[in-house]
Amino acid sequence: MAKVTVRQVKSTIARPETQVRILKALGLGRIGKKKELTDCPEVRGMIAKVKHLIVVED
């Protein structure tokens, strides 16, 4: 399966609880942290919800 790398570039301070939970589910939580994930529709949906807080590196 294809992999996608996500990196958090903005803070979760003053963000809705749902966005904080999505970042934790992606394996992120602090600025600069990277995670390699399987590229599937579920992960793409979570990325779409927090696209303003992360950078996607294919």
C-alpha positions as a printed Julia matrix, in Angstrom:
58×3 Matrix{Float64}:
   0.0    0.0    0.0
   1.01   3.57  -0.57
   2.32   5.64   2.3
   1.81   9.3    3.08
   3.87  11.4    5.51
   2.2   14.12   7.56
   3.92  16.78   9.64
   2.24  19.1   12.12
   3.11  22.77  11.5
   0.59  24.63  13.69
  -0.47  24.38  17.3
  -3.71  22.93  18.67
  -4.16  25.78  21.14
  -7.61  27.38  20.76
  -8.75  24.65  18.35
 -11.96  22.6   18.68
 -11.65  19.36  20.62
 -12.51  17.33  17.52
  -9.44  18.66  15.69
  -7.21  17.88  18.67
  -8.55  14.31  18.74
  -8.02  13.87  15.0
  -4.37  14.93  15.35
  -3.89  12.44  18.19
  -5.49   9.72  16.06
  -3.02  10.53  13.27
  -0.16  10.14  15.75
   0.67  13.84  15.99
   0.39  16.22  18.92
   3.15  18.78  18.81
   4.66  21.04  16.19
   7.31  19.39  14.05
   6.26  15.8   14.7
   6.14  13.53  11.63
   4.24  10.33  11.03
   4.15   7.94   8.09
   0.65   6.57   7.51
  -1.06   4.2    5.09
  -2.82   6.12   2.33
  -6.46   5.04   2.68
  -9.81   6.88   2.51
 -10.11   7.01   6.31
  -6.74   8.7    6.74
  -7.43  11.08   3.82
 -10.69  12.11   5.52
  -8.87  12.91   8.77
  -6.21  14.84   6.86
  -8.94  16.9    5.18
 -10.37  17.9    8.57
  -7.05  19.31   9.86
  -5.38  20.35   6.59
  -4.77  23.87   8.0
  -2.62  22.42  10.83
  -0.49  19.92   8.9
   1.63  19.51   5.78
   1.3   16.36   3.67
   4.51  15.02   2.15
   3.89  12.24  -0.39
